[in-house]
PDB file of C-alpha atoms in Angstrom:
ATOM      1  CA  UNK G 894     253.906  -5.302 141.788  1.00  0.00           C
ATOM      2  CA  UNK G 895     257.018  -6.381 143.655  1.00  0.00           C
ATOM      3  CA  UNK G 896     258.783  -7.922 140.668  1.00  0.00           C
ATOM      4  CA  UNK G 897     262.423  -6.807 140.379  1.00  0.00           C
ATOM      5  CA  UNK G 898     262.969  -3.899 137.992  1.00  0.00           C
ATOM      6  CA  UNK G 899     264.285  -5.376 134.782  1.00  0.00           C
ATOM      7  CA  UNK G 900     263.612  -5.834 131.088  1.00  0.00           C
ATOM      8  CA  UNK G 901     261.391  -8.532 129.645  1.00  0.00           C
ATOM      9  CA  UNK G 902     261.671 -12.024 131.038  1.00  0.00           C
ATOM     10  CA  UNK G 903     261.112 -15.260 129.096  1.00  0.00           C
ATOM     11  CA  UNK G 904     257.972 -17.137 129.990  1.00  0.00           C
ATOM     12  CA  UNK G 905     257.565 -20.923 129.958  1.00  0.00           C
ATOM     13  CA  UNK G 906     256.965 -20.765 126.174  1.00  0.00           C
ATOM     14  CA  UNK G 907     260.157 -18.765 125.665  1.00  0.00           C
ATOM     15  CA  UNK G 908     258.359 -15.552 124.734  1.00  0.00           C
ATOM     16  CA  UNK G 909     259.730 -12.398 126.437  1.00  0.00           C
ATOM     17  CA  UNK G 910     257.189 -10.698 128.664  1.00  0.00           C
ATOM     18  CA  UNK G 911     256.896  -7.910 131.165  1.00  0.00           C
ATOM     19  CA  UNK G 912     258.406  -9.372 134.383  1.00  0.00           C
ATOM     20  CA  UNK G 913     255.208  -9.378 136.416  1.00  0.00           C
ATOM     21  CA  UNK G 914     253.457 -11.482 133.765  1.00  0.00           C
ATOM     22  CA  UNK G 915     255.562 -14.610 134.349  1.00  0.00           C
ATOM     23  CA  UNK G 916     254.628 -14.909 138.029  1.00  0.00           C
ATOM     24  CA  UNK G 917     251.552 -17.085 137.319  1.00  0.00           C
ATOM     25  CA  UNK G 918     249.422 -18.453 134.503  1.00  0.00           C
ATOM     26  CA  UNK G 919     246.647 -16.037 135.452  1.00  0.00           C
ATOM     27  CA  UNK G 920     248.963 -13.066 135.116  1.00  0.00           C
ATOM     28  CA  UNK G 921     250.347 -14.367 131.851  1.00  0.00           C
ATOM     29  CA  UNK G 922     246.949 -14.819 130.267  1.00  0.00           C
ATOM     30  CA  UNK G 923     245.849 -11.356 131.376  1.00  0.00           C
ATOM     31  CA  UNK G 924     249.095  -9.799 130.145  1.00  0.00           C
ATOM     32  CA  UNK G 925     248.949 -11.499 126.772  1.00  0.00           C
ATOM     33  CA  UNK G 926     245.276 -11.154 126.003  1.00  0.00           C
ATOM     34  CA  UNK G 927     243.995  -8.024 127.778  1.00  0.00           C
ATOM     35  CA  UNK G 928     246.427  -5.634 129.410  1.00  0.00           C
ATOM     36  CA  UNK G 929     247.086  -2.635 127.199  1.00  0.00           C
ATOM     37  CA  UNK G 930     244.400  -3.626 124.700  1.00  0.00           C
ATOM     38  CA  UNK G 931     241.560  -1.251 123.982  1.00  0.00           C
ATOM     39  CA  UNK G 932     238.116  -1.896 125.364  1.00  0.00           C
ATOM     40  CA  UNK G 933     234.853  -0.413 124.101  1.00  0.00           C
ATOM     41  CA  UNK G 934     231.615   0.516 125.776  1.00  0.00           C
ATOM     42  CA  UNK G 935     230.546   2.000 129.068  1.00  0.00           C
ATOM     43  CA  UNK G 936     229.933  -1.348 130.728  1.00  0.00           C
ATOM     44  CA  UNK G 937     233.420  -2.561 129.844  1.00  0.00           C
ATOM     45  CA  UNK G 938     234.922   0.613 131.308  1.00  0.00           C
ATOM     46  CA  UNK G 939     232.726   0.248 134.399  1.00  0.00           C
ATOM     47  CA  UNK G 940     234.077  -3.279 134.911  1.00  0.00           C
ATOM     48  CA  UNK G 941     237.699  -2.161 134.661  1.00  0.00           C
ATOM     49  CA  UNK G 942     237.038   0.856 136.915  1.00  0.00           C
ATOM     50  CA  UNK G 943     235.351  -1.363 139.513  1.00  0.00           C
ATOM     51  CA  UNK G 944     238.006  -4.084 139.482  1.00  0.00           C
ATOM     52  CA  UNK G 945     240.819  -1.499 139.751  1.00  0.00           C
ATOM     53  CA  UNK G 946     239.036   0.039 142.767  1.00  0.00           C
ATOM     54  CA  UNK G 947     238.681  -3.393 144.431  1.00  0.00           C
ATOM     55  CA  UNK G 948     242.345  -4.057 143.788  1.00  0.00           C
ATOM     56  CA  UNK G 949     243.380  -1.032 145.867  1.00  0.00           C
ATOM     57  CA  UNK G 950     245.508  -2.355 148.735  1.00  0.00           C
ATOM     58  CA  UNK G 951     245.525  -5.889 147.368  1.00  0.00           C
ATOM     59  CA  UNK G 952     247.452  -7.950 144.849  1.00  0.00           C
ATOM     60  CA  UNK G 953     246.060  -7.882 141.329  1.00  0.00           C
ATOM     61  CA  UNK G 954     246.149 -11.663 141.226  1.00  0.00           C
ATOM     62  CA  UNK G 955     243.569 -11.661 143.990  1.00  0.00           C
ATOM     63  CA  UNK G 956     241.197  -9.826 141.679  1.00  0.00           C
ATOM     64  CA  UNK G 957     242.016 -11.897 138.572  1.00  0.00           C
ATOM     65  CA  UNK G 958     241.243 -15.119 140.384  1.00  0.00           C
ATOM     66  CA  UNK G 959     237.850 -13.793 141.460  1.00  0.00           C
ATOM     67  CA  UNK G 960     236.964 -12.075 138.233  1.00  0.00           C
ATOM     68  CA  UNK G 961     234.257 -14.495 137.198  1.00  0.00           C
ATOM     69  CA  UNK G 962     232.843 -14.239 140.731  1.00  0.00           C
ATOM     70  CA  UNK G 963     232.744 -10.470 140.372  1.00  0.00           C
ATOM     71  CA  UNK G 964     231.019 -10.748 137.018  1.00  0.00           C
ATOM     72  CA  UNK G 965     228.392 -13.069 138.419  1.00  0.00           C
ATOM     73  CA  UNK G 966     227.879 -10.941 141.525  1.00  0.00           C
ATOM     74  CA  UNK G 967     227.625  -7.628 139.645  1.00  0.00           C
ATOM     75  CA  UNK G 968     225.364  -8.709 136.741  1.00  0.00           C
ATOM     76  CA  UNK G 969     228.169  -8.775 134.241  1.00  0.00           C
ATOM     77  CA  UNK G 970     228.935  -5.171 135.156  1.00  0.00           C
ATOM     78  CA  UNK G 971     225.948  -3.897 133.230  1.00  0.00           C
ATOM     79  CA  UNK G 972     225.570  -0.414 134.651  1.00  0.00           C
ATOM     80  CA  UNK G 973     221.778  -0.240 134.290  1.00  0.00           C
ATOM     81  CA  UNK G 974     221.322  -3.524 136.167  1.00  0.00           C
ATOM     82  CA  UNK G 975     223.780  -2.730 138.971  1.00  0.00           C
ATOM     83  CA  UNK G 976     222.102   0.656 139.424  1.00  0.00           C
ATOM     84  CA  UNK G 977     218.871  -1.191 140.312  1.00  0.00           C
ATOM     85  CA  UNK G 978     220.465  -3.313 143.031  1.00  0.00           C
ATOM     86  CA  UNK G 979     218.576  -3.157 146.308  1.00  0.00           C
ATOM     87  CA  UNK G 980     219.574  -3.418 149.936  1.00  0.00           C
ATOM     88  CA  UNK G 981     218.979  -7.156 149.608  1.00  0.00           C
ATOM     89  CA  UNK G 982     221.529  -7.268 146.776  1.00  0.00           C
ATOM     90  CA  UNK G 983     223.971  -5.343 148.941  1.00  0.00           C
ATOM     91  CA  UNK G 984     223.615  -7.912 151.711  1.00  0.00           C
ATOM     92  CA  UNK G 985     224.098 -10.683 149.180  1.00  0.00           C
ATOM     93  CA  UNK G 986     227.342  -9.036 147.979  1.00  0.00           C
ATOM     94  CA  UNK G 987     228.605  -8.639 151.528  1.00  0.00           C
ATOM     95  CA  UNK G 988     228.146 -12.388 152.027  1.00  0.00           C
ATOM     96  CA  UNK G 989     229.567 -13.473 148.645  1.00  0.00           C
ATOM     97  CA  UNK G 990     232.838 -15.327 149.092  1.00  0.00           C
ATOM     98  CA  UNK G 991     233.421 -15.175 145.332  1.00  0.00           C
ATOM     99  CA  UNK G 992     234.344 -11.495 145.539  1.00  0.00           C
ATOM    100  CA  UNK G 993     236.193  -9.163 147.901  1.00  0.00           C
ATOM    101  CA  UNK G 994     233.758  -8.506 150.698  1.00  0.00           C
ATOM    102  CA  UNK G 995     234.822  -4.949 151.408  1.00  0.00           C
ATOM    103  CA  UNK G 996     231.862  -2.846 152.504  1.00  0.00           C
ATOM    104  CA  UNK G 997     233.286   0.483 151.366  1.00  0.00           C
ATOM    105  CA  UNK G 998     234.200  -0.857 147.927  1.00  0.00           C
ATOM    106  CA  UNK G 999     230.866  -2.571 147.449  1.00  0.00           C
ATOM    107  CA  UNK G1000     228.988   0.556 148.466  1.00  0.00           C
ATOM    108  CA  UNK G1001     231.114   2.670 146.117  1.00  0.00           C
ATOM    109  CA  UNK G1002     230.400   0.282 143.240  1.00  0.00           C
ATOM    110  CA  UNK G1003     226.669   0.477 143.773  1.00  0.00           C
ATOM    111  CA  UNK G1004     226.789   4.260 144.166  1.00  0.00           C
ATOM    112  CA  UNK G1005     228.913   4.587 141.041  1.00  0.00           C
ATOM    113  CA  UNK G1006     226.451   2.517 139.005  1.00  0.00           C
ATOM    114  CA  UNK G1007     223.598   4.779 140.097  1.00  0.00           C
ATOM    115  CA  UNK G1008     225.580   7.846 139.099  1.00  0.00           C
ATOM    116  CA  UNK G1009     226.675   6.393 135.759  1.00  0.00           C
ATOM    117  CA  UNK G1010     223.127   5.223 134.963  1.00  0.00           C
ATOM    118  CA  UNK G1011     222.144   8.879 134.772  1.00  0.00           C
ATOM    119  CA  UNK G1012     224.785   9.688 132.155  1.00  0.00           C
ATOM    120  CA  UNK G1013     224.243   9.614 128.420  1.00  0.00           C
ATOM    121  CA  UNK G1014     225.192   6.415 126.571  1.00  0.00           C
ATOM    122  CA  UNK G1015     228.868   6.474 125.822  1.00  0.00           C
ATOM    123  CA  UNK G1016     229.588   9.285 128.235  1.00  0.00           C
ATOM    124  CA  UNK G1017     231.804   7.293 130.612  1.00  0.00           C
ATOM    125  CA  UNK G1018     233.927   6.031 127.728  1.00  0.00           C
ATOM    126  CA  UNK G1019     234.208   9.473 126.205  1.00  0.00           C
ATOM    127  CA  UNK G1020     235.201  11.078 129.502  1.00  0.00           C
ATOM    128  CA  UNK G1021     237.908   8.468 130.220  1.00  0.00           C
ATOM    129  CA  UNK G1022     239.242   8.636 126.644  1.00  0.00           C
ATOM    130  CA  UNK G1023     239.347  12.430 126.828  1.00  0.00           C
ATOM    131  CA  UNK G1024     242.169  12.119 129.384  1.00  0.00           C
ATOM    132  CA  UNK G1025     244.242   9.682 127.359  1.00  0.00           C
ATOM    133  CA  UNK G1026     247.807  10.954 126.993  1.00  0.00           C
ATOM    134  CA  UNK G1027     249.452  11.409 123.599  1.00  0.00           C
ATOM    135  CA  UNK G1028     250.990   8.095 122.573  1.00  0.00           C
ATOM    136  CA  UNK G1029     254.657   8.045 123.536  1.00  0.00           C
ATOM    137  CA  UNK G1030     256.996   7.853 120.588  1.00  0.00           C
ATOM    138  CA  UNK G1031     259.770   5.283 120.560  1.00  0.00           C
ATOM    139  CA  UNK G1032     260.020   1.615 121.441  1.00  0.00           C
ATOM    140  CA  UNK G1033     258.354   1.799 124.884  1.00  0.00           C
ATOM    141  CA  UNK G1034     259.750   1.521 128.408  1.00  0.00           C
ATOM    142  CA  UNK G1035     262.914  -0.552 128.786  1.00  0.00           C
ATOM    143  CA  UNK G1036     262.275  -1.549 132.378  1.00  0.00           C
ATOM    144  CA  UNK G1037     259.592  -1.398 135.065  1.00  0.00           C
ATOM    145  CA  UNK G1038     261.334   1.594 136.586  1.00  0.00           C
ATOM    146  CA  UNK G1039     260.264   3.600 133.544  1.00  0.00           C
ATOM    147  CA  UNK G1040     256.590   2.727 133.994  1.00  0.00           C
ATOM    148  CA  UNK G1041     254.815   5.428 136.072  1.00  0.00           C
ATOM    149  CA  UNK G1042     252.214   4.804 138.771  1.00  0.00           C
ATOM    150  CA  UNK G1043     250.684   8.301 138.468  1.00  0.00           C
ATOM    151  CA  UNK G1044     250.665  10.839 135.660  1.00  0.00           C
ATOM    152  CA  UNK G1045     249.271  14.307 135.165  1.00  0.00           C
ATOM    153  CA  UNK G1046     246.578  12.735 132.967  1.00  0.00           C
ATOM    154  CA  UNK G1047     245.613  10.196 135.671  1.00  0.00           C
ATOM    155  CA  UNK G1048     245.398  12.959 138.262  1.00  0.00           C
ATOM    156  CA  UNK G1049     243.110  14.925 135.932  1.00  0.00           C
ATOM    157  CA  UNK G1050     240.949  11.844 135.198  1.00  0.00           C
ATOM    158  CA  UNK G1051     240.559  11.021 138.894  1.00  0.00           C
ATOM    159  CA  UNK G1052     239.659  14.616 139.668  1.00  0.00           C
ATOM    160  CA  UNK G1053     237.117  14.732 136.868  1.00  0.00           C
ATOM    161  CA  UNK G1054     235.475  11.465 137.855  1.00  0.00           C
ATOM    162  CA  UNK G1055     235.266  12.476 141.487  1.00  0.00           C
ATOM    163  CA  UNK G1056     233.795  15.863 140.549  1.00  0.00           C
ATOM    164  CA  UNK G1057     231.054  14.026 138.718  1.00  0.00           C
ATOM    165  CA  UNK G1058     230.232  11.789 141.615  1.00  0.00           C
ATOM    166  CA  UNK G1059     232.320   8.639 140.941  1.00  0.00           C
ATOM    167  CA  UNK G1060     233.815   7.250 144.145  1.00  0.00           C
ATOM    168  CA  UNK G1061     236.896   5.239 145.092  1.00  0.00           C
ATOM    169  CA  UNK G1062     239.087   6.452 142.261  1.00  0.00           C
ATOM    170  CA  UNK G1063     242.417   8.172 142.873  1.00  0.00           C
ATOM    171  CA  UNK G1064     245.307   8.997 140.497  1.00  0.00           C
ATOM    172  CA  UNK G1065     246.945   5.568 140.917  1.00  0.00           C
ATOM    173  CA  UNK G1066     243.670   3.748 140.246  1.00  0.00           C
ATOM    174  CA  UNK G1067     243.003   6.053 137.293  1.00  0.00           C
ATOM    175  CA  UNK G1068     246.388   5.253 135.741  1.00  0.00           C
ATOM    176  CA  UNK G1069     245.900   1.496 136.242  1.00  0.00           C
ATOM    177  CA  UNK G1070     242.556   1.960 134.490  1.00  0.00           C
ATOM    178  CA  UNK G1071     244.297   3.658 131.556  1.00  0.00           C
ATOM    179  CA  UNK G1072     246.711   0.735 131.360  1.00  0.00           C
ATOM    180  CA  UNK G1073     243.956  -1.867 131.593  1.00  0.00           C
ATOM    181  CA  UNK G1074     241.885  -0.182 128.898  1.00  0.00           C
ATOM    182  CA  UNK G1075     244.672   0.405 126.416  1.00  0.00           C
ATOM    183  CA  UNK G1076     244.756   4.180 126.742  1.00  0.00           C
ATOM    184  CA  UNK G1077     248.476   3.788 127.429  1.00  0.00           C
ATOM    185  CA  UNK G1078     250.815   0.979 126.307  1.00  0.00           C
ATOM    186  CA  UNK G1079     253.241   0.110 129.088  1.00  0.00           C
ATOM    187  CA  UNK G1080     254.408  -3.222 127.708  1.00  0.00           C
ATOM    188  CA  UNK G1081     258.164  -3.144 127.816  1.00  0.00           C
ATOM    189  CA  UNK G1082     260.085  -2.455 124.623  1.00  0.00           C
ATOM    190  CA  UNK G1083     261.202  -6.083 124.289  1.00  0.00           C
ATOM    191  CA  UNK G1084     257.940  -7.677 125.392  1.00  0.00           C
ATOM    192  CA  UNK G1085     256.506  -9.938 122.708  1.00  0.00           C
ATOM    193  CA  UNK G1086     253.058  -8.380 123.027  1.00  0.00           C
ATOM    194  CA  UNK G1087     254.424  -4.986 122.114  1.00  0.00           C
ATOM    195  CA  UNK G1088     256.701  -6.186 119.347  1.00  0.00           C
ATOM    196  CA  UNK G1089     254.713  -8.898 117.550  1.00  0.00           C
ATOM    197  CA  UNK G1090     251.214  -9.493 118.926  1.00  0.00           C
ATOM    198  CA  UNK G1091     248.281  -8.185 116.868  1.00  0.00           C
ATOM    199  CA  UNK G1092     246.816  -5.207 118.711  1.00  0.00           C
ATOM    200  CA  UNK G1093     243.177  -4.172 118.963  1.00  0.00           C
TER     201      UNK G1093
END
Protein backbone atom coordinates (compact mmCIF):
# COMPACT_ATOMS: atom_id res chain seq x y z
CA UNK A 1 0.00 0.00 0.00
CA UNK A 2 1.29 3.46 -0.84
CA UNK A 3 0.20 5.12 2.42
CA UNK A 4 3.01 7.22 3.96
CA UNK A 5 5.01 5.42 6.64
CA UNK A 6 3.69 6.63 9.98
CA UNK A 7 2.02 5.57 13.19
CA UNK A 8 -1.71 5.09 13.60
CA UNK A 9 -4.03 7.69 12.07
CA UNK A 10 -7.40 8.73 13.45
CA UNK A 11 -10.38 7.56 11.43
CA UNK A 12 -13.65 9.47 11.01
CA UNK A 13 -14.81 8.10 14.38
CA UNK A 14 -11.63 9.30 16.09
CA UNK A 15 -10.23 5.80 16.65
CA UNK A 16 -6.53 5.39 15.76
CA UNK A 17 -5.98 2.89 12.96
CA UNK A 18 -3.21 1.58 10.74
CA UNK A 19 -2.78 4.32 8.09
CA UNK A 20 -3.98 2.24 5.14
CA UNK A 21 -7.27 1.54 6.89
CA UNK A 22 -8.53 5.14 6.76
CA UNK A 23 -8.31 5.37 2.95
CA UNK A 24 -11.88 4.12 2.44
CA UNK A 25 -14.86 2.66 4.28
CA UNK A 26 -14.14 -0.72 2.69
CA UNK A 27 -10.60 -0.73 4.02
CA UNK A 28 -11.75 0.41 7.45
CA UNK A 29 -14.34 -2.34 7.78
CA UNK A 30 -11.85 -4.99 6.65
CA UNK A 31 -9.17 -3.64 9.00
CA UNK A 32 -11.50 -3.44 12.00
CA UNK A 33 -13.37 -6.71 11.56
CA UNK A 34 -11.09 -9.17 9.75
CA UNK A 35 -7.45 -8.31 9.18
CA UNK A 36 -5.26 -10.04 11.73
CA UNK A 37 -8.13 -12.10 13.14
CA UNK A 38 -7.92 -15.87 13.12
CA UNK A 39 -9.94 -17.87 10.62
CA UNK A 40 -10.82 -21.54 10.87
CA UNK A 41 -11.36 -24.27 8.32
CA UNK A 42 -9.87 -25.25 4.98
CA UNK A 43 -12.50 -23.41 2.94
CA UNK A 44 -11.81 -20.16 4.81
CA UNK A 45 -8.08 -20.54 4.19
CA UNK A 46 -8.76 -21.36 0.54
CA UNK A 47 -10.75 -18.15 0.20
CA UNK A 48 -7.96 -16.03 1.70
CA UNK A 49 -5.33 -17.80 -0.39
CA UNK A 50 -7.34 -17.27 -3.57
CA UNK A 51 -8.09 -13.60 -2.90
CA UNK A 52 -4.46 -12.86 -2.05
CA UNK A 53 -3.42 -14.51 -5.32
CA UNK A 54 -5.94 -12.44 -7.29
CA UNK A 55 -4.66 -9.31 -5.55
CA UNK A 56 -1.15 -9.82 -6.92
CA UNK A 57 -0.33 -6.78 -9.05
CA UNK A 58 -3.53 -4.98 -8.03
CA UNK A 59 -4.80 -2.80 -5.20
CA UNK A 60 -6.40 -4.71 -2.34
CA UNK A 61 -9.40 -2.39 -2.53
CA UNK A 62 -10.09 -3.84 -5.99
CA UNK A 63 -10.46 -7.27 -4.40
CA UNK A 64 -12.50 -6.09 -1.42
CA UNK A 65 -15.05 -4.38 -3.63
CA UNK A 66 -15.51 -7.58 -5.65
CA UNK A 67 -15.43 -9.98 -2.76
CA UNK A 68 -19.11 -10.91 -2.87
CA UNK A 69 -18.74 -11.38 -6.61
CA UNK A 70 -15.85 -13.76 -5.99
CA UNK A 71 -17.85 -15.68 -3.41
CA UNK A 72 -20.77 -16.06 -5.78
CA UNK A 73 -18.54 -17.04 -8.70
CA UNK A 74 -16.50 -19.59 -6.74
CA UNK A 75 -19.33 -21.35 -4.85
CA UNK A 76 -18.52 -19.67 -1.55
CA UNK A 77 -14.96 -20.98 -1.88
CA UNK A 78 -16.03 -24.49 -0.94
CA UNK A 79 -13.04 -26.51 -2.09
CA UNK A 80 -15.04 -29.63 -2.96
CA UNK A 81 -17.44 -27.67 -5.16
CA UNK A 82 -14.79 -25.60 -6.96
CA UNK A 83 -12.83 -28.80 -7.61
CA UNK A 84 -15.80 -30.05 -9.65
CA UNK A 85 -15.97 -26.96 -11.88
CA UNK A 86 -16.02 -27.82 -15.57
CA UNK A 87 -14.75 -26.10 -18.70
CA UNK A 88 -18.16 -24.44 -18.90
CA UNK A 89 -17.63 -23.00 -15.42
CA UNK A 90 -14.21 -21.76 -16.49
CA UNK A 91 -15.73 -19.92 -19.44
CA UNK A 92 -18.37 -18.47 -17.12
CA UNK A 93 -15.64 -17.16 -14.81
CA UNK A 94 -13.71 -15.63 -17.68
CA UNK A 95 -16.85 -13.69 -18.62
CA UNK A 96 -17.83 -12.69 -15.08
CA UNK A 97 -17.47 -8.92 -14.59
CA UNK A 98 -18.00 -9.41 -10.85
CA UNK A 99 -14.48 -10.80 -10.41
CA UNK A 100 -11.02 -10.19 -11.84
CA UNK A 101 -11.08 -11.91 -15.22
CA UNK A 102 -7.46 -12.99 -15.26
CA UNK A 103 -7.06 -16.29 -17.08
CA UNK A 104 -3.91 -17.39 -15.25
CA UNK A 105 -5.38 -16.64 -11.82
CA UNK A 106 -8.68 -18.34 -12.62
CA UNK A 107 -6.89 -21.42 -13.92
CA UNK A 108 -4.67 -21.48 -10.83
CA UNK A 109 -7.70 -21.28 -8.55
CA UNK A 110 -9.41 -24.20 -10.26
CA UNK A 111 -6.19 -26.23 -10.26
CA UNK A 112 -5.61 -25.45 -6.59
CA UNK A 113 -9.10 -26.58 -5.65
CA UNK A 114 -8.54 -29.90 -7.44
CA UNK A 115 -5.26 -30.38 -5.60
CA UNK A 116 -6.69 -29.42 -2.21
CA UNK A 117 -9.74 -31.63 -2.68
CA UNK A 118 -7.37 -34.61 -2.53
CA UNK A 119 -5.98 -33.58 0.87
CA UNK A 120 -7.32 -34.79 4.19
CA UNK A 121 -9.85 -32.58 5.96
CA UNK A 122 -8.01 -29.89 7.87
CA UNK A 123 -4.74 -30.47 6.07
CA UNK A 124 -4.57 -27.05 4.40
CA UNK A 125 -5.18 -25.25 7.67
CA UNK A 126 -2.64 -27.41 9.50
CA UNK A 127 0.01 -26.84 6.84
CA UNK A 128 -0.44 -23.06 6.85
CA UNK A 129 -0.51 -22.89 10.64
CA UNK A 130 2.65 -25.01 10.86
CA UNK A 131 4.54 -22.08 9.32
CA UNK A 132 3.19 -19.45 11.70
CA UNK A 133 6.03 -17.51 13.33
CA UNK A 134 6.41 -17.23 17.07
CA UNK A 135 4.30 -14.32 18.27
CA UNK A 136 6.44 -11.21 18.55
CA UNK A 137 6.79 -9.88 22.06
CA UNK A 138 6.21 -6.24 22.79
CA UNK A 139 3.60 -3.72 21.73
CA UNK A 140 3.77 -4.35 17.98
CA UNK A 141 5.19 -2.35 15.07
CA UNK A 142 5.29 1.41 15.58
CA UNK A 143 5.08 2.30 11.89
CA UNK A 144 4.45 0.69 8.52
CA UNK A 145 8.20 0.63 7.90
CA UNK A 146 8.46 -2.06 10.59
CA UNK A 147 5.90 -4.32 8.89
CA UNK A 148 7.66 -6.82 6.59
CA UNK A 149 6.45 -7.91 3.16
CA UNK A 150 8.36 -11.20 3.21
CA UNK A 151 9.70 -13.31 6.08
CA UNK A 152 11.60 -16.57 6.38
CA UNK A 153 8.33 -18.20 7.43
CA UNK A 154 6.47 -16.89 4.37
CA UNK A 155 9.25 -18.12 2.11
CA UNK A 156 8.99 -21.56 3.68
CA UNK A 157 5.20 -21.58 3.42
CA UNK A 158 5.25 -20.60 -0.25
CA UNK A 159 7.85 -23.26 -0.98
CA UNK A 160 5.86 -25.93 0.87
CA UNK A 161 2.60 -25.05 -0.88
CA UNK A 162 4.26 -25.04 -4.31
CA UNK A 163 5.96 -28.36 -3.61
CA UNK A 164 2.55 -29.84 -2.92
CA UNK A 165 1.04 -28.51 -6.13
CA UNK A 166 -0.54 -25.21 -5.06
CA UNK A 167 -0.06 -22.54 -7.71
CA UNK A 168 0.24 -18.75 -7.77
CA UNK A 169 1.66 -18.35 -4.27
CA UNK A 170 4.99 -16.63 -3.62
CA UNK A 171 6.58 -15.38 -0.39
CA UNK A 172 4.80 -12.00 -0.54
CA UNK A 173 1.40 -13.61 -1.12
CA UNK A 174 2.16 -16.12 1.64
CA UNK A 175 2.93 -13.35 4.13
CA UNK A 176 -0.21 -11.43 3.18
CA UNK A 177 -2.09 -14.68 3.77
CA UNK A 178 -0.54 -14.96 7.24
CA UNK A 179 -1.66 -11.40 8.00
CA UNK A 180 -5.17 -11.98 6.65
CA UNK A 181 -5.64 -15.18 8.66
CA UNK A 182 -4.30 -13.88 11.96
CA UNK A 183 -1.12 -15.95 11.99
CA UNK A 184 0.72 -12.67 12.52
CA UNK A 185 -0.59 -9.46 14.07
CA UNK A 186 0.74 -6.45 12.20
CA UNK A 187 -1.68 -3.88 13.59
CA UNK A 188 0.44 -0.96 14.73
CA UNK A 189 1.19 -0.57 18.41
CA UNK A 190 -1.21 2.36 18.81
CA UNK A 191 -3.96 1.00 16.54
CA UNK A 192 -7.24 0.62 18.43
CA UNK A 193 -7.74 -2.93 17.13
CA UNK A 194 -4.50 -4.05 18.73
CA UNK A 195 -4.98 -2.17 21.96
CA UNK A 196 -8.68 -2.50 22.77
CA UNK A 197 -10.68 -4.58 20.28
CA UNK A 198 -11.74 -8.09 21.38
CA UNK A 199 -9.64 -10.58 19.41
CA UNK A 200 -10.67 -13.97 18.08
